[in-house]
GROMACS .gro file of C-alpha atoms in nm:
model
  368
    1MET     CA    1  -1.917  -6.229  -2.888
    2SER     CA    2  -2.081  -6.273  -3.229
    3LEU     CA    3  -2.130  -5.896  -3.270
    4ILE     CA    4  -1.761  -5.827  -3.199
    5ASN     CA    5  -1.666  -6.103  -3.443
    6LYS     CA    6  -1.883  -5.949  -3.713
    7MET     CA    7  -1.732  -5.603  -3.667
    8LEU     CA    8  -1.380  -5.746  -3.683
    9GLN     CA    9  -1.462  -5.947  -3.995
   10ASP     CA   10  -1.606  -5.640  -4.165
   11LEU     CA   11  -1.294  -5.441  -4.087
   12ASP     CA   12  -1.068  -5.725  -4.201
   13ALA     CA   13  -1.257  -5.756  -4.529
   14ARG     CA   14  -1.214  -5.385  -4.597
   15SER     CA   15  -0.844  -5.384  -4.514
   16SER     CA   16  -0.735  -5.706  -4.689
   17GLY     CA   17  -0.716  -5.540  -5.031
   18ALA     CA   18  -0.475  -5.275  -4.904
   19ALA     CA   19  -0.226  -5.516  -4.744
   20ALA     CA   20   0.002  -5.517  -5.045
   21SER     CA   21   0.045  -5.142  -5.062
   22GLN     CA   22   0.096  -5.120  -4.685
   23GLY     CA   23   0.377  -5.373  -4.673
   24GLY     CA   24   0.154  -5.642  -4.527
   25SER     CA   25   0.012  -5.428  -4.249
   26SER     CA   26  -0.359  -5.398  -4.204
   27ALA     CA   27  -0.514  -5.080  -4.337
   28VAL     CA   28  -0.772  -4.951  -4.095
   29ARG     CA   29  -1.071  -4.759  -4.215
   30PRO     CA   30  -1.336  -4.592  -4.004
   31VAL     CA   31  -1.678  -4.749  -3.984
   32THR     CA   32  -1.938  -4.537  -4.160
   33ALA     CA   33  -2.272  -4.473  -3.995
   34ALA     CA   34  -2.604  -4.572  -4.145
   35VAL     CA   35  -2.821  -4.271  -4.216
   36ARG     CA   36  -3.185  -4.330  -4.160
   37PRO     CA   37  -3.444  -4.119  -4.327
   38MET     CA   38  -3.699  -3.950  -4.112
   39PRO     CA   39  -4.035  -3.954  -4.290
   40ARG     CA   40  -4.226  -3.894  -3.969
   41MET     CA   41  -4.117  -3.529  -3.954
   42LEU     CA   42  -4.269  -3.462  -4.298
   43LEU     CA   43  -4.599  -3.616  -4.189
   44ILE     CA   44  -4.606  -3.406  -3.873
   45LEU     CA   45  -4.535  -3.083  -4.065
   46ALA     CA   46  -4.809  -3.165  -4.318
   47ALA     CA   47  -5.061  -3.231  -4.040
   48VAL     CA   48  -4.979  -2.904  -3.861
   49ALA     CA   49  -5.009  -2.708  -4.188
   50GLY     CA   50  -5.352  -2.863  -4.254
   51ILE     CA   51  -5.477  -2.769  -3.908
   52VAL     CA   52  -5.357  -2.409  -3.945
   53ILE     CA   53  -5.527  -2.372  -4.287
   54PHE     CA   54  -5.852  -2.512  -4.147
   55VAL     CA   55  -5.849  -2.276  -3.847
   56VAL     CA   56  -5.782  -1.967  -4.064
   57ALA     CA   57  -6.061  -2.061  -4.306
   58ALA     CA   58  -6.306  -2.115  -4.019
   59ILE     CA   59  -6.229  -1.774  -3.867
   60PHE     CA   60  -6.279  -1.588  -4.197
   61ALA     CA   61  -6.603  -1.774  -4.265
   62TRP     CA   62  -6.735  -1.686  -3.921
   63ARG     CA   63  -6.653  -1.320  -3.966
   64ALA     CA   64  -6.830  -1.312  -4.302
   65LEU     CA   65  -7.148  -1.469  -4.158
   66THR     CA   66  -7.166  -1.252  -3.848
   67ARG     CA   67  -7.069  -0.911  -4.000
   68PRO     CA   68  -7.361  -0.662  -3.934
   69SER     CA   69  -7.536  -0.511  -4.238
   70PRO     CA   70  -7.522  -0.132  -4.305
   71SER     CA   71  -7.903  -0.096  -4.264
   72SER     CA   72  -7.896  -0.243  -3.915
   73LEU     CA   73  -7.610  -0.013  -3.817
   74SER     CA   74  -7.800   0.300  -3.939
   75ALA     CA   75  -8.119   0.192  -3.763
   76SER     CA   76  -7.932   0.141  -3.443
   77ALA     CA   77  -7.771   0.485  -3.472
   78LYS     CA   78  -8.114   0.650  -3.520
   79ALA     CA   79  -8.261   0.461  -3.230
   80ALA     CA   80  -7.972   0.546  -3.006
   81ALA     CA   81  -7.998   0.924  -3.061
   82PRO     CA   82  -8.326   0.983  -2.861
   83ALA     CA   83  -8.196   0.765  -2.584
   84VAL     CA   84  -7.913   1.009  -2.528
   85VAL     CA   85  -8.137   1.325  -2.543
   86ALA     CA   86  -8.436   1.196  -2.341
   87PRO     CA   87  -8.274   1.186  -1.996
   88ALA     CA   88  -8.190   1.560  -2.018
   89PRO     CA   89  -8.542   1.692  -1.920
   90ALA     CA   90  -8.558   1.453  -1.628
   91ALA     CA   91  -8.227   1.581  -1.503
   92VAL     CA   92  -8.347   1.946  -1.536
   93VAL     CA   93  -8.682   1.890  -1.355
   94ALA     CA   94  -8.535   1.699  -1.063
   95PRO     CA   95  -8.326   1.984  -0.911
   96PRO     CA   96  -8.620   2.233  -0.870
   97SER     CA   97  -8.822   1.979  -0.672
   98ILE     CA   98  -8.532   1.933  -0.435
   99ALA     CA   99  -8.472   2.311  -0.408
  100ALA     CA  100  -8.842   2.395  -0.332
  101THR     CA  101  -8.855   2.157  -0.041
  102PRO     CA  102  -8.770   2.304   0.304
  103PRO     CA  103  -8.429   2.201   0.424
  104ALA     CA  104  -8.571   2.013   0.723
  105ALA     CA  105  -8.804   1.795   0.514
  106ALA     CA  106  -8.562   1.732   0.231
  107PRO     CA  107  -8.388   1.423   0.370
  108PRO     CA  108  -8.698   1.204   0.425
  109GLU     CA  109  -8.881   1.311   0.105
  110ALA     CA  110  -8.588   1.297  -0.135
  111PRO     CA  111  -8.598   0.921  -0.181
  112ALA     CA  112  -8.980   0.913  -0.216
  113PRO     CA  113  -9.013   1.085  -0.557
  114ALA     CA  114  -8.738   0.848  -0.672
  115PRO     CA  115  -8.592   1.069  -0.941
  116VAL     CA  116  -8.399   0.768  -1.049
  117GLN     CA  117  -8.723   0.621  -1.185
  118ALA     CA  118  -8.748   0.896  -1.448
  119PRO     CA  119  -8.501   0.735  -1.687
  120PRO     CA  120  -8.723   0.426  -1.737
  121ILE     CA  121  -8.961   0.652  -1.935
  122PRO     CA  122  -8.754   0.614  -2.251
  123SER     CA  123  -8.729   0.242  -2.184
  124ALA     CA  124  -8.877   0.160  -2.523
  125GLU     CA  125  -8.607   0.360  -2.692
  126ALA     CA  126  -8.338   0.229  -2.455
  127LYS     CA  127  -8.435  -0.124  -2.541
  128THR     CA  128  -8.400  -0.044  -2.907
  129ALA     CA  129  -8.044   0.092  -2.874
  130PRO     CA  130  -7.871  -0.233  -2.775
  131VAL     CA  131  -8.030  -0.412  -3.071
  132GLY     CA  132  -7.803  -0.226  -3.310
  133ILE     CA  133  -7.500  -0.270  -3.082
  134ALA     CA  134  -7.538  -0.639  -2.997
  135PRO     CA  135  -7.453  -0.779  -3.341
  136SER     CA  136  -7.117  -0.601  -3.339
  137GLU     CA  137  -7.024  -0.707  -2.984
  138ALA     CA  138  -7.153  -1.063  -2.986
  139PRO     CA  139  -6.956  -1.180  -3.290
  140ALA     CA  140  -6.638  -1.030  -3.145
  141LYS     CA  141  -6.687  -1.224  -2.823
  142SER     CA  142  -6.783  -1.541  -3.005
  143ARG     CA  143  -6.486  -1.507  -3.242
  144SER     CA  144  -6.242  -1.463  -2.953
  145ALA     CA  145  -6.398  -1.755  -2.766
  146GLU     CA  146  -6.383  -1.972  -3.078
  147LYS     CA  147  -6.021  -1.872  -3.137
  148ARG     CA  148  -5.932  -1.955  -2.777
  149ARG     CA  149  -6.113  -2.287  -2.805
  150ILE     CA  150  -5.919  -2.381  -3.120
  151GLU     CA  151  -5.579  -2.249  -3.018
  152THR     CA  152  -5.580  -2.385  -2.663
  153PRO     CA  153  -5.546  -2.752  -2.765
  154LEU     CA  154  -5.271  -2.662  -3.013
  155ARG     CA  155  -5.074  -2.475  -2.750
  156ALA     CA  156  -5.133  -2.742  -2.489
  157SER     CA  157  -5.040  -3.038  -2.709
  158PRO     CA  158  -4.659  -3.030  -2.642
  159ALA     CA  159  -4.722  -3.005  -2.269
  160LEU     CA  160  -4.970  -3.289  -2.297
  161VAL     CA  161  -4.711  -3.500  -2.475
  162ARG     CA  162  -4.449  -3.417  -2.215
  163SER     CA  163  -4.693  -3.498  -1.939
  164THR     CA  164  -4.772  -3.834  -2.097
  165ILE     CA  165  -4.404  -3.919  -2.133
  166GLY     CA  166  -4.337  -3.807  -1.778
  167GLU     CA  167  -4.620  -4.024  -1.648
  168LYS     CA  168  -4.483  -4.326  -1.833
  169GLU     CA  169  -4.135  -4.263  -1.697
  170GLU     CA  170  -4.269  -4.224  -1.343
  171ALA     CA  171  -4.468  -4.544  -1.381
  172ARG     CA  172  -4.154  -4.721  -1.504
  173LEU     CA  173  -3.950  -4.595  -1.209
  174ARG     CA  174  -4.223  -4.698  -0.966
  175GLY     CA  175  -4.234  -5.042  -1.123
  176ASP     CA  176  -3.855  -5.084  -1.096
  177ALA     CA  177  -3.829  -4.936  -0.746
  178GLY     CA  178  -3.860  -5.270  -0.569
  179LEU     CA  179  -3.629  -5.461  -0.805
  180SER     CA  180  -3.262  -5.537  -0.765
  181LYS     CA  181  -3.000  -5.361  -0.978
  182VAL     CA  182  -2.957  -5.672  -1.191
  183GLN     CA  183  -3.332  -5.692  -1.258
  184GLN     CA  184  -3.350  -5.320  -1.336
  185ALA     CA  185  -3.059  -5.363  -1.577
  186GLU     CA  186  -3.238  -5.644  -1.758
  187ASN     CA  187  -3.556  -5.436  -1.790
  188GLU     CA  188  -3.360  -5.141  -1.930
  189TYR     CA  189  -3.183  -5.372  -2.176
  190ARG     CA  190  -3.517  -5.496  -2.311
  191ARG     CA  191  -3.642  -5.139  -2.346
  192GLY     CA  192  -3.323  -5.054  -2.531
  193LEU     CA  193  -3.375  -5.340  -2.774
  194SER     CA  194  -3.732  -5.222  -2.839
  195ALA     CA  195  -3.613  -4.865  -2.901
  196MET     CA  196  -3.344  -4.992  -3.139
  197GLN     CA  197  -3.595  -5.199  -3.336
  198GLU     CA  198  -3.819  -4.892  -3.368
  199GLY     CA  199  -3.530  -4.682  -3.501
  200ARG     CA  200  -3.495  -4.464  -3.189
  201VAL     CA  201  -3.117  -4.489  -3.178
  202HIS     CA  202  -3.048  -4.216  -2.922
  203ASP     CA  203  -3.307  -4.357  -2.684
  204ALA     CA  204  -3.161  -4.706  -2.730
  205ILE     CA  205  -2.811  -4.580  -2.650
  206ALA     CA  206  -2.939  -4.412  -2.333
  207ARG     CA  207  -3.118  -4.733  -2.229
  208PHE     CA  208  -2.807  -4.947  -2.279
  209GLU     CA  209  -2.594  -4.698  -2.086
  210GLN     CA  210  -2.844  -4.712  -1.800
  211THR     CA  211  -2.827  -5.092  -1.818
  212LEU     CA  212  -2.451  -5.080  -1.770
  213ALA     CA  213  -2.488  -4.828  -1.487
  214ASN     CA  214  -2.706  -5.080  -1.304
  215ASN     CA  215  -2.499  -5.384  -1.406
  216PRO     CA  216  -2.152  -5.312  -1.553
  217ARG     CA  217  -2.108  -5.682  -1.641
  218HIS     CA  218  -2.407  -5.699  -1.876
  219GLU     CA  219  -2.205  -5.811  -2.181
  220ALA     CA  220  -2.496  -5.818  -2.428
  221ALA     CA  221  -2.586  -5.455  -2.351
  222ARG     CA  222  -2.222  -5.345  -2.378
  223GLN     CA  223  -2.165  -5.519  -2.712
  224THR     CA  224  -2.487  -5.380  -2.859
  225LEU     CA  225  -2.406  -5.032  -2.729
  226ILE     CA  226  -2.054  -5.046  -2.878
  227GLY     CA  227  -2.195  -5.151  -3.213
  228LEU     CA  228  -2.446  -4.863  -3.215
  229LEU     CA  229  -2.179  -4.610  -3.120
  230ILE     CA  230  -1.944  -4.727  -3.396
  231GLU     CA  231  -2.224  -4.722  -3.655
  232ASN     CA  232  -2.308  -4.364  -3.556
  233GLN     CA  233  -1.945  -4.249  -3.578
  234ARG     CA  234  -1.906  -4.213  -3.203
  235GLY     CA  235  -1.585  -4.411  -3.187
  236ASP     CA  236  -1.436  -4.233  -2.886
  237GLU     CA  237  -1.737  -4.326  -2.672
  238ALA     CA  238  -1.720  -4.684  -2.803
  239MET     CA  239  -1.354  -4.703  -2.705
  240GLN     CA  240  -1.434  -4.584  -2.352
  241HIS     CA  241  -1.689  -4.863  -2.310
  242MET     CA  242  -1.441  -5.120  -2.445
  243GLN     CA  243  -1.176  -5.000  -2.201
  244GLN     CA  244  -1.425  -5.034  -1.916
  245ALA     CA  245  -1.509  -5.387  -2.030
  246LEU     CA  246  -1.141  -5.486  -2.041
  247ALA     CA  247  -1.080  -5.331  -1.700
  248LEU     CA  248  -1.350  -5.561  -1.561
  249ASP     CA  249  -1.232  -5.865  -1.760
  250PRO     CA  250  -0.899  -5.839  -1.948
  251ALA     CA  251  -0.944  -6.191  -2.089
  252GLN     CA  252  -1.184  -6.069  -2.364
  253ALA     CA  253  -0.954  -6.123  -2.661
  254GLN     CA  254  -1.197  -6.011  -2.929
  255MET     CA  255  -1.287  -5.696  -2.738
  256ALA     CA  256  -0.916  -5.615  -2.706
  257MET     CA  257  -0.865  -5.671  -3.081
  258LEU     CA  258  -1.152  -5.441  -3.171
  259LEU     CA  259  -1.030  -5.171  -2.932
  260ALA     CA  260  -0.676  -5.203  -3.071
  261ARG     CA  261  -0.802  -5.164  -3.427
  262LEU     CA  262  -0.981  -4.839  -3.339
  263GLN     CA  263  -0.673  -4.720  -3.152
  264MET     CA  264  -0.456  -4.787  -3.458
  265GLU     CA  265  -0.683  -4.559  -3.660
  266ARG     CA  266  -0.602  -4.284  -3.410
  267ASN     CA  267  -0.234  -4.377  -3.362
  268GLY     CA  268  -0.320  -4.487  -3.010
  269PRO     CA  269  -0.163  -4.747  -2.779
  270ALA     CA  270  -0.294  -5.051  -2.965
  271ILE     CA  271   0.003  -5.274  -2.882
  272ASP     CA  272  -0.025  -5.196  -2.511
  273THR     CA  273  -0.393  -5.293  -2.522
  274LEU     CA  274  -0.312  -5.626  -2.688
  275GLN     CA  275  -0.021  -5.709  -2.460
  276ARG     CA  276  -0.237  -5.663  -2.149
  277THR     CA  277  -0.471  -5.932  -2.284
  278LEU     CA  278  -0.193  -6.158  -2.421
  279PRO     CA  279  -0.154  -6.364  -2.100
  280HIS     CA  280  -0.520  -6.465  -2.136
  281ALA     CA  281  -0.503  -6.527  -2.513
  282ALA     CA  282  -0.167  -6.699  -2.569
  283ALA     CA  283  -0.341  -6.999  -2.725
  284ASN     CA  284  -0.563  -6.785  -2.954
  285ALA     CA  285  -0.418  -6.802  -3.307
  286ASP     CA  286  -0.620  -6.507  -3.434
  287PHE     CA  287  -0.510  -6.292  -3.142
  288ARG     CA  288  -0.141  -6.382  -3.185
  289ALA     CA  289  -0.152  -6.304  -3.558
  290PHE     CA  290  -0.333  -5.975  -3.491
  291LEU     CA  291  -0.067  -5.874  -3.240
  292ALA     CA  292   0.202  -5.971  -3.493
  293GLY     CA  293   0.044  -5.744  -3.752
  294ALA     CA  294   0.030  -5.454  -3.504
  295LEU     CA  295   0.400  -5.503  -3.421
  296GLN     CA  296   0.489  -5.523  -3.790
  297ARG     CA  297   0.304  -5.197  -3.845
  298GLU     CA  298   0.539  -5.033  -3.593
  299GLN     CA  299   0.846  -5.190  -3.764
  300ARG     CA  300   0.901  -5.422  -3.467
  301HIS     CA  301   0.974  -5.716  -3.696
  302ALA     CA  302   1.156  -5.945  -3.455
  303GLU     CA  303   0.857  -5.950  -3.219
  304ALA     CA  304   0.621  -5.982  -3.515
  305VAL     CA  305   0.807  -6.293  -3.635
  306GLU     CA  306   0.770  -6.451  -3.292
  307HIS     CA  307   0.393  -6.402  -3.282
  308TYR     CA  308   0.340  -6.502  -3.648
  309GLN     CA  309   0.524  -6.827  -3.582
  310ALA     CA  310   0.316  -6.887  -3.270
  311ALA     CA  311  -0.006  -6.828  -3.464
  312LEU     CA  312   0.106  -7.064  -3.745
  313ARG     CA  313   0.190  -7.337  -3.496
  314LEU     CA  314  -0.172  -7.314  -3.381
  315GLN     CA  315  -0.321  -7.281  -3.732
  316ALA     CA  316  -0.073  -7.361  -4.008
  317GLY     CA  317  -0.294  -7.321  -4.312
  318ASN     CA  318  -0.345  -6.942  -4.308
  319SER     CA  319  -0.178  -6.799  -4.621
  320VAL     CA  320  -0.209  -6.437  -4.503
  321TRP     CA  321  -0.012  -6.514  -4.189
  322TRP     CA  322   0.260  -6.685  -4.396
  323MET     CA  323   0.279  -6.373  -4.608
  324GLY     CA  324   0.309  -6.153  -4.300
  325LEU     CA  325   0.581  -6.374  -4.162
  326GLY     CA  326   0.770  -6.351  -4.493
  327ILE     CA  327   0.749  -5.967  -4.489
  328SER     CA  328   0.902  -5.942  -4.139
  329LEU     CA  329   1.170  -6.205  -4.218
  330GLN     CA  330   1.268  -6.015  -4.532
  331ALA     CA  331   1.291  -5.692  -4.329
  332LEU     CA  332   1.532  -5.872  -4.094
  333LYS     CA  333   1.741  -5.990  -4.396
  334ARG     CA  334   1.653  -6.351  -4.323
  335ASN     CA  335   1.595  -6.409  -4.692
  336ALA     CA  336   1.598  -6.791  -4.699
  337GLU     CA  337   1.330  -6.811  -4.432
  338ALA     CA  338   1.139  -6.533  -4.604
  339ARG     CA  339   1.138  -6.730  -4.933
  340THR     CA  340   1.001  -7.034  -4.753
  341ALA     CA  341   0.728  -6.828  -4.593
  342PHE     CA  342   0.629  -6.662  -4.923
  343ASN     CA  343   0.618  -7.000  -5.096
  344GLU     CA  344   0.388  -7.134  -4.824
  345ALA     CA  345   0.163  -6.832  -4.876
  346LYS     CA  346   0.163  -6.878  -5.254
  347THR     CA  347   0.087  -7.249  -5.252
  348GLY     CA  348  -0.176  -7.221  -4.983
  349GLY     CA  349  -0.429  -7.100  -5.241
  350ARG     CA  350  -0.615  -6.870  -5.001
  351LEU     CA  351  -0.486  -6.533  -5.111
  352SER     CA  352  -0.683  -6.279  -5.309
  353PRO     CA  353  -0.555  -6.207  -5.663
  354GLU     CA  354  -0.397  -5.882  -5.543
  355LEU     CA  355  -0.213  -6.051  -5.256
  356GLN     CA  356  -0.110  -6.338  -5.482
  357THR     CA  357   0.052  -6.087  -5.717
  358PHE     CA  358   0.218  -5.915  -5.422
  359VAL     CA  359   0.371  -6.242  -5.297
  360GLU     CA  360   0.504  -6.330  -5.644
  361ARG     CA  361   0.666  -5.989  -5.668
  362LYS     CA  362   0.828  -6.038  -5.327
  363LEU     CA  363   0.969  -6.372  -5.437
  364GLN     CA  364   1.123  -6.209  -5.743
  365GLN     CA  365   1.288  -5.943  -5.524
  366LEU     CA  366   1.460  -6.198  -5.299
  367PRO     CA  367   1.818  -6.289  -5.399
  368ASN     CA  368   1.876  -6.648  -5.507
   0.00000   0.00000   0.00000
């Protein structure tokens, strides 16, 4: 439970300075999330911009090199003109030959003269015509092919990435298919730790949640998940996981204390949470003092005195607990006992300067 201990200690350290102004009650402050910079996005944007600039420059350079010259265009136009006029005489001569032939003989002899062969006469000119046209058509086709060749990988890259991720996920599922739920949970937990070390917080959270789905009693995964959720200001989700943990095992005193602290921030049922765990933590001095502070916060001083005294019987040298006991005794008008408790807190030598000043002021307020 070292992680839970650390989170409680951090919260206690933040709230100890405000005990005086709160009448001895613990001031609860929300845990702030660590914001991680994302330099990878800048690198990706820079790379994409470089590729786009390169592609545009290549297209313009290709157009400049393959643009046909004006002389070639004029030559092609001159060469193309006779090619259009030359077939006209052939078309005029062909009908008389067909008309002069008797109707009976026309069908067998019509294919023989092969009027279709007349157009090859201007073949020299016809061959010249495409020469002027080819340079304008070929570059257009080559440019479109080049553009398709360059753009296709760019368009396909996200799908390729998704395909790669999908293949890895399928391979992972196939590898875990024959394992038990406990073994699958352990594998997911290790993947979650790797994702957390690489800074992929959302992936890590998903992995730890899957771990708990396979094995709800995986305490290491639950504690790590709760810590990540609190750091990322997802306290409500963290509280749900803590409630699930306590439902499985209500004897987790530190888990109950952490849940109660978050519930106090939201004016929730913190005391109810602690009292459900109390039968399993009656001999835990820290737990009894924490419950006493929660009761004192709700002005339930008689119950707070009972739990402070129980905590001090288990660990008598805690000056903060003596101070808390003195506050509740003073509220109950048990001034003599309150003075004794404040003196114990003052002479214990473990109070911060602010709390030391607070205790001295309380002693001055008590009647002699």
